[in-house]
Each structure stands twice: as C-alpha cells, then as structure tokens.
PDB file of C-alpha atoms in Angstrom:
ATOM      1  CA  MET C 154     -18.350   0.060  -4.798  1.00  0.00           C
ATOM      2  CA  ASP C 155     -16.115  -2.962  -5.078  1.00  0.00           C
ATOM      3  CA  ASP C 156     -12.487  -4.024  -4.735  1.00  0.00           C
ATOM      4  CA  GLU C 157     -11.542  -2.645  -8.146  1.00  0.00           C
ATOM      5  CA  TRP C 158     -13.077   0.753  -7.362  1.00  0.00           C
ATOM      6  CA  PHE C 159     -11.089   1.109  -4.133  1.00  0.00           C
ATOM      7  CA  MET C 160      -7.925  -0.171  -5.831  1.00  0.00           C
ATOM      8  CA  ARG C 161      -8.310   2.542  -8.469  1.00  0.00           C
ATOM      9  CA  GLU C 162      -8.415   5.077  -5.632  1.00  0.00           C
ATOM     10  CA  ALA C 163      -5.171   3.588  -4.303  1.00  0.00           C
ATOM     11  CA  LEU C 164      -3.680   3.817  -7.812  1.00  0.00           C
ATOM     12  CA  LEU C 165      -4.476   7.548  -7.907  1.00  0.00           C
ATOM     13  CA  LEU C 166      -2.460   7.919  -4.716  1.00  0.00           C
ATOM     14  CA  ALA C 167       0.373   5.861  -6.198  1.00  0.00           C
ATOM     15  CA  ARG C 168       0.529   8.441  -9.008  1.00  0.00           C
ATOM     16  CA  GLU C 169       0.966  11.142  -6.345  1.00  0.00           C
ATOM     17  CA  ALA C 170       3.987   9.289  -4.991  1.00  0.00           C
ATOM     18  CA  GLU C 171       5.331   8.942  -8.523  1.00  0.00           C
ATOM     19  CA  LYS C 172       5.075  12.712  -9.101  1.00  0.00           C
ATOM     20  CA  LEU C 173       7.313  13.201  -6.069  1.00  0.00           C
ATOM     21  CA  GLY C 174       9.895  10.713  -7.334  1.00  0.00           C
ATOM     22  CA  GLU C 175       8.865   8.105  -4.773  1.00  0.00           C
ATOM     23  CA  VAL C 176       8.165   4.447  -5.539  1.00  0.00           C
ATOM     24  CA  PRO C 177       4.544   4.605  -6.741  1.00  0.00           C
ATOM     25  CA  VAL C 178       2.524   2.778  -4.115  1.00  0.00           C
ATOM     26  CA  GLY C 179      -0.815   3.997  -2.809  1.00  0.00           C
ATOM     27  CA  ALA C 180      -3.216   2.786  -0.130  1.00  0.00           C
ATOM     28  CA  VAL C 181      -6.651   3.492   1.285  1.00  0.00           C
ATOM     29  CA  VAL C 182      -8.421   2.312   4.438  1.00  0.00           C
ATOM     30  CA  VAL C 183     -12.129   1.621   4.042  1.00  0.00           C
ATOM     31  CA  LYS C 184     -14.764   1.401   6.752  1.00  0.00           C
ATOM     32  CA  GLN C 185     -18.341   0.482   5.863  1.00  0.00           C
ATOM     33  CA  GLY C 186     -17.815   1.398   2.211  1.00  0.00           C
ATOM     34  CA  GLU C 187     -16.219   4.790   2.918  1.00  0.00           C
ATOM     35  CA  ILE C 188     -12.567   5.763   2.589  1.00  0.00           C
ATOM     36  CA  ILE C 189     -11.358   6.932   5.991  1.00  0.00           C
ATOM     37  CA  GLY C 190      -7.605   6.948   5.341  1.00  0.00           C
ATOM     38  CA  ARG C 191      -5.359   7.684   2.396  1.00  0.00           C
ATOM     39  CA  GLY C 192      -1.626   7.338   1.958  1.00  0.00           C
ATOM     40  CA  PHE C 193       1.181   6.997  -0.536  1.00  0.00           C
ATOM     41  CA  ASN C 194       4.880   6.243  -0.348  1.00  0.00           C
ATOM     42  CA  HIS C 195       7.115   9.107   0.644  1.00  0.00           C
ATOM     43  CA  PRO C 196      10.020   7.833   2.719  1.00  0.00           C
ATOM     44  CA  ILE C 197      12.579   9.664   0.573  1.00  0.00           C
ATOM     45  CA  ALA C 198      11.128  13.173   0.891  1.00  0.00           C
ATOM     46  CA  SER C 199      10.130  12.715   4.539  1.00  0.00           C
ATOM     47  CA  HIS C 200      13.420  11.037   5.541  1.00  0.00           C
ATOM     48  CA  ASP C 201      11.244   8.417   7.226  1.00  0.00           C
ATOM     49  CA  PRO C 202      11.787   4.726   6.497  1.00  0.00           C
ATOM     50  CA  SER C 203       8.311   3.956   7.857  1.00  0.00           C
ATOM     51  CA  ALA C 204       6.525   6.311   5.429  1.00  0.00           C
ATOM     52  CA  HIS C 205       5.135   3.489   3.285  1.00  0.00           C
ATOM     53  CA  ALA C 206       1.704   3.904   1.724  1.00  0.00           C
ATOM     54  CA  GLU C 207       0.058   1.448   4.113  1.00  0.00           C
ATOM     55  CA  VAL C 208       1.460   3.116   7.232  1.00  0.00           C
ATOM     56  CA  MET C 209       0.483   6.566   5.984  1.00  0.00           C
ATOM     57  CA  ALA C 210      -3.082   5.392   5.226  1.00  0.00           C
ATOM     58  CA  LEU C 211      -3.338   3.738   8.659  1.00  0.00           C
ATOM     59  CA  ARG C 212      -2.106   6.925  10.360  1.00  0.00           C
ATOM     60  CA  ASP C 213      -4.643   8.998   8.439  1.00  0.00           C
ATOM     61  CA  ALA C 214      -7.484   6.609   9.271  1.00  0.00           C
ATOM     62  CA  ALA C 215      -6.514   6.512  12.953  1.00  0.00           C
ATOM     63  CA  ARG C 216      -6.677  10.322  13.111  1.00  0.00           C
ATOM     64  CA  GLN C 217     -10.052  10.310  11.354  1.00  0.00           C
ATOM     65  CA  ILE C 218     -11.680   7.807  13.711  1.00  0.00           C
ATOM     66  CA  GLY C 219      -9.764   8.707  16.863  1.00  0.00           C
ATOM     67  CA  ASN C 220      -8.499   5.185  17.442  1.00  0.00           C
ATOM     68  CA  TYR C 221      -5.462   3.184  16.379  1.00  0.00           C
ATOM     69  CA  ARG C 222      -7.571   0.027  16.190  1.00  0.00           C
ATOM     70  CA  MET C 223      -9.603  -0.462  13.019  1.00  0.00           C
ATOM     71  CA  PRO C 224     -11.575  -3.702  13.348  1.00  0.00           C
ATOM     72  CA  GLY C 225     -13.918  -4.289  10.458  1.00  0.00           C
ATOM     73  CA  CYS C 226     -11.863  -2.071   8.149  1.00  0.00           C
ATOM     74  CA  SER C 227     -10.196  -3.031   4.876  1.00  0.00           C
ATOM     75  CA  LEU C 228      -6.872  -1.798   3.571  1.00  0.00           C
ATOM     76  CA  TYR C 229      -6.360  -1.553  -0.194  1.00  0.00           C
ATOM     77  CA  VAL C 230      -2.774  -1.210  -1.384  1.00  0.00           C
ATOM     78  CA  THR C 231      -1.328  -1.347  -4.872  1.00  0.00           C
ATOM     79  CA  LEU C 232       1.650  -3.536  -3.872  1.00  0.00           C
ATOM     80  CA  GLU C 233       1.787  -6.508  -1.511  1.00  0.00           C
ATOM     81  CA  PRO C 234       2.673  -5.273   2.001  1.00  0.00           C
ATOM     82  CA  CYS C 235       6.181  -5.717   3.367  1.00  0.00           C
ATOM     83  CA  VAL C 236       7.013  -7.103   6.818  1.00  0.00           C
ATOM     84  CA  MET C 237       6.965  -3.652   8.444  1.00  0.00           C
ATOM     85  CA  CYS C 238       3.569  -2.824   6.983  1.00  0.00           C
ATOM     86  CA  ALA C 239       2.205  -6.245   7.904  1.00  0.00           C
ATOM     87  CA  GLY C 240       3.134  -5.500  11.514  1.00  0.00           C
ATOM     88  CA  ALA C 241       1.276  -2.186  11.397  1.00  0.00           C
ATOM     89  CA  ILE C 242      -1.722  -3.934   9.827  1.00  0.00           C
ATOM     90  CA  PHE C 243      -1.730  -6.509  12.652  1.00  0.00           C
ATOM     91  CA  HIS C 244      -1.586  -3.811  15.327  1.00  0.00           C
ATOM     92  CA  ALA C 245      -4.375  -1.821  13.669  1.00  0.00           C
ATOM     93  CA  ARG C 246      -6.542  -4.976  13.617  1.00  0.00           C
ATOM     94  CA  ILE C 247      -7.392  -4.516   9.942  1.00  0.00           C
ATOM     95  CA  ALA C 248      -9.919  -7.192   8.958  1.00  0.00           C
ATOM     96  CA  ARG C 249      -9.129  -7.432   5.258  1.00  0.00           C
ATOM     97  CA  VAL C 250      -6.088  -6.613   3.136  1.00  0.00           C
ATOM     98  CA  VAL C 251      -6.555  -6.273  -0.605  1.00  0.00           C
ATOM     99  CA  TYR C 252      -3.430  -5.770  -2.682  1.00  0.00           C
ATOM    100  CA  GLY C 253      -2.783  -5.327  -6.364  1.00  0.00           C
ATOM    101  CA  ALA C 254       0.595  -6.666  -7.446  1.00  0.00           C
ATOM    102  CA  PRO C 255       2.664  -9.279  -5.643  1.00  0.00           C
ATOM    103  CA  GLU C 256       6.109  -8.176  -4.403  1.00  0.00           C
ATOM    104  CA  PRO C 257       8.473 -11.145  -4.807  1.00  0.00           C
ATOM    105  CA  LYS C 258      11.400  -9.519  -2.973  1.00  0.00           C
ATOM    106  CA  THR C 259       9.674  -8.163   0.143  1.00  0.00           C
ATOM    107  CA  GLY C 260       6.033  -9.279   0.095  1.00  0.00           C
ATOM    108  CA  ALA C 261       4.808 -10.523   3.472  1.00  0.00           C
ATOM    109  CA  ALA C 262       1.521 -12.014   2.220  1.00  0.00           C
ATOM    110  CA  GLY C 263       3.091 -15.049   0.610  1.00  0.00           C
ATOM    111  CA  SER C 264       5.512 -13.825  -2.044  1.00  0.00           C
ATOM    112  CA  ALA C 265       8.704 -13.570   0.038  1.00  0.00           C
ATOM    113  CA  VAL C 266       7.305 -14.605   3.419  1.00  0.00           C
ATOM    114  CA  GLU C 267       3.845 -15.464   4.716  1.00  0.00           C
ATOM    115  CA  LEU C 268       3.166 -13.540   7.919  1.00  0.00           C
ATOM    116  CA  PHE C 269      -0.593 -13.318   7.596  1.00  0.00           C
ATOM    117  CA  GLY C 270      -0.963 -17.102   7.746  1.00  0.00           C
ATOM    118  CA  LEU C 271       0.929 -17.657  10.986  1.00  0.00           C
ATOM    119  CA  ALA C 272      -1.553 -19.441  13.235  1.00  0.00           C
ATOM    120  CA  HIS C 273       0.057 -18.408  16.529  1.00  0.00           C
ATOM    121  CA  LEU C 274      -0.410 -14.660  15.949  1.00  0.00           C
ATOM    122  CA  ASN C 275      -3.220 -13.009  17.886  1.00  0.00           C
ATOM    123  CA  HIS C 276      -4.780 -11.319  14.853  1.00  0.00           C
ATOM    124  CA  HIS C 277      -5.575 -12.586  11.374  1.00  0.00           C
ATOM    125  CA  ALA C 278      -6.717 -10.631   8.351  1.00  0.00           C
ATOM    126  CA  GLU C 279      -8.350 -11.937   5.222  1.00  0.00           C
ATOM    127  CA  ILE C 280      -5.919 -11.491   2.311  1.00  0.00           C
ATOM    128  CA  VAL C 281      -7.005 -10.910  -1.284  1.00  0.00           C
ATOM    129  CA  GLY C 282      -4.295 -10.410  -3.889  1.00  0.00           C
ATOM    130  CA  GLY C 283      -4.206  -9.671  -7.584  1.00  0.00           C
ATOM    131  CA  ILE C 284      -6.818  -6.913  -7.858  1.00  0.00           C
ATOM    132  CA  LEU C 285      -5.836  -4.849 -10.924  1.00  0.00           C
ATOM    133  CA  ALA C 286      -2.471  -6.611 -10.651  1.00  0.00           C
ATOM    134  CA  ALA C 287      -1.225  -5.718 -14.137  1.00  0.00           C
ATOM    135  CA  GLU C 288      -1.967  -2.028 -13.681  1.00  0.00           C
ATOM    136  CA  CYS C 289      -0.486  -1.977 -10.185  1.00  0.00           C
ATOM    137  CA  ALA C 290       2.661  -3.816 -11.292  1.00  0.00           C
ATOM    138  CA  GLY C 291       2.933  -1.699 -14.427  1.00  0.00           C
ATOM    139  CA  ILE C 292       3.179   1.607 -12.596  1.00  0.00           C
ATOM    140  CA  VAL C 293       6.064   0.268 -10.480  1.00  0.00           C
ATOM    141  CA  SER C 294       7.823  -1.366 -13.447  1.00  0.00           C
ATOM    142  CA  GLU C 295       7.574   1.811 -15.526  1.00  0.00           C
ATOM    143  CA  PHE C 296       8.907   3.866 -12.611  1.00  0.00           C
ATOM    144  CA  PHE C 297      12.017   1.694 -12.248  1.00  0.00           C
ATOM    145  CA  ALA C 298      12.509   1.445 -16.021  1.00  0.00           C
ATOM    146  CA  ARG C 299      12.672   5.256 -16.164  1.00  0.00           C
ATOM    147  CA  LYS C 300      15.147   5.268 -13.283  1.00  0.00           C
ATOM    148  CA  ARG C 301      17.442   2.865 -15.142  1.00  0.00           C
ATOM    149  CA  VAL C 302      17.496   4.899 -18.357  1.00  0.00           C
ATOM    150  CA  ARG C 303      20.704   6.902 -18.504  1.00  0.00           C
ATOM    151  CA  PRO C 304      21.385   9.477 -21.200  1.00  0.00           C
ATOM    152  CA  VAL C 305      24.152   8.474 -23.605  1.00  0.00           C
ATOM    153  CA  ALA C 306      27.161  10.800 -23.353  1.00  0.00           C
ATOM    154  CA  GLY C 307      27.172  13.262 -26.220  1.00  0.00           C
ATOM    155  CA  ALA C 308      23.672  12.341 -27.398  1.00  0.00           C
ATOM    156  CA  ASN C 309      21.304  15.145 -28.309  1.00  0.00           C
ATOM    157  CA  ALA C 310      18.081  15.176 -26.379  1.00  0.00           C
TER     158      ALA C 310
END
C-alpha cells in the first residue's frame, strides 16, 4: 500500500461527508500500514466547529489505540489541514501528514500559513502534499459549484 491507496480511502470518506451535505473532506490515520482511524467533515450536522475530518480521524485512532499520542503514525487528508487541525496533529504527535489538494484560504502547511515549518515548536511532522491533488480538489470544487447553482424563477425542472 502506498500514499495513493490511503488517499483513495480518505476520498471515500470525503464522499460520505458530501452525502450529508458537508464539505467533502476525508481523513485516515495509518499505523504500520493499517488504518486505525477514519473521519470526515461533519461540523454542520454535529453543530461542532471542531468536527473536521482530521480531528474526527484522530479521535477515532486515539480510541482504537487507547492513547492520544500517535508517534510513528501518518495522517492522510484530502485537503490541506487548517490551523485548528494542525494544532491537533501537533498534539497527537503525528509523524507524517499527507494531503491531497492545497487550501489557499486556510491551509496551514504552506498555502495560507506555514505552521509545520516553525522551528521553535516542540513537534515536527513530515509534510507531503499533492497526492491525488486533482481528484481531491475536484470533489470540493464540484460541491461548491452545486451549492452556487440557483434555479431560475419560473424555469421548469
């Protein structure tokens, strides 16, 4: 199994978010080649601003292993993590973050800000971006394009 395989698993979870009307982002936590945590965006339905895919996958993984620290683990997420998720990743001690599409408005791995490269922080993760980027970006773009489409008054459907 490789980065693309795990990113495809995260994309399946992003589709779950999409079905619920949530921004389609999915994430998995991997330890020694095995998925130990899964999550997808659902802050709207859960009324929880922290219910991002990364946080949900970290919570799931922590329950599975009985520890909030995950050294040696990788997190795969379809969209570049935001500042909040970067903080959770730091606290979980994730060793490697692999993301699909960059997020120019809120990305904390170099697109909007670069938190993972701050030398004075007590934890550093390897960052790999652009895995299945077109597919990961496409699902989000299509989601928002559908949201912007408004029926024309008087038009027959």
